[in-house]
Amino acid sequence: GSKVPIISPGIGAQGGGARQAIEAGASYVIAARSIVESDDPAAVAASIAADTQ
């Protein structure tokens, strides 16, 4: 059967961690505010991506 994707918001800005969300079963993480409101969006996005590896 197909697996229902789990989408986890609140990564970074609300205190959630990407790795913890993935380990808890999230299929996708949402980190928009952390990236958009950052002084260095590319660095924040790269850091969050690295945290999921």
Short mmCIF file of N, CA and C in Angstrom, two decimals:
data_model
loop_
_atom_site.label_atom_id
_atom_site.label_comp_id
_atom_site.label_asym_id
_atom_site.label_seq_id
_atom_site.Cartn_x
_atom_site.Cartn_y
_atom_site.Cartn_z
N GLY A 1 0.81 -1.17 0.00
CA GLY A 1 0.00 0.00 0.00
C GLY A 1 0.86 1.25 0.00
N SER A 2 0.22 2.34 -0.26
CA SER A 2 0.94 3.61 -0.27
C SER A 2 1.03 4.18 1.14
N LYS A 3 2.08 4.89 1.37
CA LYS A 3 2.32 5.50 2.67
C LYS A 3 1.87 6.96 2.63
N VAL A 4 1.10 7.37 3.60
CA VAL A 4 0.66 8.76 3.69
C VAL A 4 1.84 9.60 4.16
N PRO A 5 2.18 10.66 3.42
CA PRO A 5 3.31 11.49 3.83
C PRO A 5 2.99 12.28 5.10
N ILE A 6 3.99 12.44 5.93
CA ILE A 6 3.87 13.23 7.15
C ILE A 6 4.67 14.50 6.94
N ILE A 7 4.01 15.65 7.09
CA ILE A 7 4.64 16.94 6.89
C ILE A 7 4.79 17.62 8.24
N SER A 8 6.01 18.01 8.59
CA SER A 8 6.29 18.58 9.90
C SER A 8 6.67 20.05 9.80
N PRO A 9 5.77 20.95 10.25
CA PRO A 9 6.10 22.37 10.26
C PRO A 9 6.88 22.75 11.51
N GLY A 10 7.36 23.99 11.54
CA GLY A 10 7.98 24.52 12.75
C GLY A 10 9.44 24.19 12.92
N ILE A 11 10.13 23.85 11.85
CA ILE A 11 11.55 23.53 11.96
C ILE A 11 12.34 24.84 12.09
N GLY A 12 13.10 24.96 13.14
CA GLY A 12 13.94 26.15 13.34
C GLY A 12 13.23 27.24 14.11
N ALA A 13 12.38 28.01 13.46
CA ALA A 13 11.76 29.19 14.07
C ALA A 13 10.94 28.84 15.31
N GLN A 14 10.29 27.70 15.30
CA GLN A 14 9.46 27.31 16.44
C GLN A 14 10.19 26.32 17.35
N GLY A 15 11.45 26.10 17.09
CA GLY A 15 12.26 25.27 17.97
C GLY A 15 12.40 23.82 17.57
N GLY A 16 11.74 23.41 16.51
CA GLY A 16 11.85 22.02 16.08
C GLY A 16 13.15 21.77 15.34
N GLY A 17 13.62 20.56 15.39
CA GLY A 17 14.83 20.19 14.67
C GLY A 17 14.50 19.28 13.50
N ALA A 18 15.14 19.50 12.37
CA ALA A 18 14.88 18.70 11.17
C ALA A 18 15.21 17.23 11.40
N ARG A 19 16.34 16.96 11.98
CA ARG A 19 16.74 15.57 12.22
C ARG A 19 15.73 14.86 13.12
N GLN A 20 15.32 15.53 14.19
CA GLN A 20 14.36 14.93 15.11
C GLN A 20 13.03 14.64 14.42
N ALA A 21 12.60 15.56 13.56
CA ALA A 21 11.34 15.36 12.83
C ALA A 21 11.43 14.16 11.90
N ILE A 22 12.54 14.05 11.17
CA ILE A 22 12.74 12.92 10.25
C ILE A 22 12.80 11.61 11.04
N GLU A 23 13.55 11.62 12.14
CA GLU A 23 13.66 10.41 12.96
C GLU A 23 12.32 10.00 13.55
N ALA A 24 11.43 10.97 13.78
CA ALA A 24 10.11 10.68 14.33
C ALA A 24 9.12 10.25 13.26
N GLY A 25 9.56 10.23 11.99
CA GLY A 25 8.72 9.72 10.93
C GLY A 25 8.25 10.72 9.89
N ALA A 26 8.66 11.98 10.01
CA ALA A 26 8.24 12.98 9.03
C ALA A 26 8.81 12.66 7.65
N SER A 27 7.98 12.84 6.64
CA SER A 27 8.41 12.67 5.26
C SER A 27 9.02 13.96 4.72
N TYR A 28 8.48 15.08 5.20
CA TYR A 28 8.91 16.41 4.76
C TYR A 28 8.96 17.32 5.97
N VAL A 29 9.86 18.29 5.96
CA VAL A 29 9.92 19.30 7.01
C VAL A 29 9.70 20.68 6.38
N ILE A 30 9.05 21.56 7.13
CA ILE A 30 8.81 22.92 6.67
C ILE A 30 9.62 23.86 7.54
N ALA A 31 10.48 24.64 6.90
CA ALA A 31 11.36 25.56 7.62
C ALA A 31 11.33 26.94 6.98
N ALA A 32 10.20 27.33 6.46
CA ALA A 32 10.11 28.57 5.68
C ALA A 32 10.51 29.81 6.47
N ARG A 33 9.93 30.01 7.64
CA ARG A 33 10.22 31.23 8.39
C ARG A 33 11.69 31.32 8.78
N SER A 34 12.27 30.20 9.18
CA SER A 34 13.69 30.20 9.55
C SER A 34 14.56 30.66 8.40
N ILE A 35 14.20 30.27 7.20
CA ILE A 35 14.99 30.62 6.02
C ILE A 35 14.69 32.04 5.56
N VAL A 36 13.42 32.36 5.40
CA VAL A 36 13.01 33.66 4.85
C VAL A 36 13.42 34.82 5.74
N GLU A 37 13.33 34.65 7.05
CA GLU A 37 13.63 35.75 7.97
C GLU A 37 15.10 35.81 8.37
N SER A 38 15.91 34.95 7.82
CA SER A 38 17.34 34.92 8.15
C SER A 38 18.11 35.99 7.39
N ASP A 39 19.22 36.43 7.99
CA ASP A 39 20.14 37.34 7.29
C ASP A 39 20.88 36.62 6.18
N ASP A 40 20.99 35.29 6.29
CA ASP A 40 21.70 34.49 5.29
C ASP A 40 20.85 33.25 4.96
N PRO A 41 19.81 33.43 4.15
CA PRO A 41 18.89 32.32 3.86
C PRO A 41 19.57 31.08 3.29
N ALA A 42 20.56 31.27 2.43
CA ALA A 42 21.24 30.12 1.83
C ALA A 42 21.96 29.29 2.89
N ALA A 43 22.59 29.95 3.83
CA ALA A 43 23.32 29.24 4.88
C ALA A 43 22.35 28.48 5.79
N VAL A 44 21.23 29.10 6.12
CA VAL A 44 20.24 28.43 6.97
C VAL A 44 19.66 27.22 6.25
N ALA A 45 19.32 27.39 4.99
CA ALA A 45 18.77 26.27 4.21
C ALA A 45 19.78 25.13 4.13
N ALA A 46 21.04 25.45 3.90
CA ALA A 46 22.08 24.42 3.83
C ALA A 46 22.25 23.72 5.17
N SER A 47 22.18 24.47 6.25
CA SER A 47 22.32 23.88 7.58
C SER A 47 21.16 22.93 7.89
N ILE A 48 19.95 23.33 7.55
CA ILE A 48 18.79 22.47 7.78
C ILE A 48 18.88 21.21 6.91
N ALA A 49 19.28 21.38 5.67
CA ALA A 49 19.43 20.23 4.77
C ALA A 49 20.49 19.27 5.31
N ALA A 50 21.60 19.81 5.79
CA ALA A 50 22.67 18.96 6.33
C ALA A 50 22.19 18.21 7.57
N ASP A 51 21.32 18.84 8.34
CA ASP A 51 20.80 18.22 9.56
C ASP A 51 19.93 17.00 9.25
N THR A 52 19.41 16.92 8.04
CA THR A 52 18.55 15.79 7.68
C THR A 52 19.34 14.61 7.13
N GLN A 53 20.62 14.78 6.89
CA GLN A 53 21.43 13.71 6.30
C GLN A 53 21.89 12.71 7.34
#
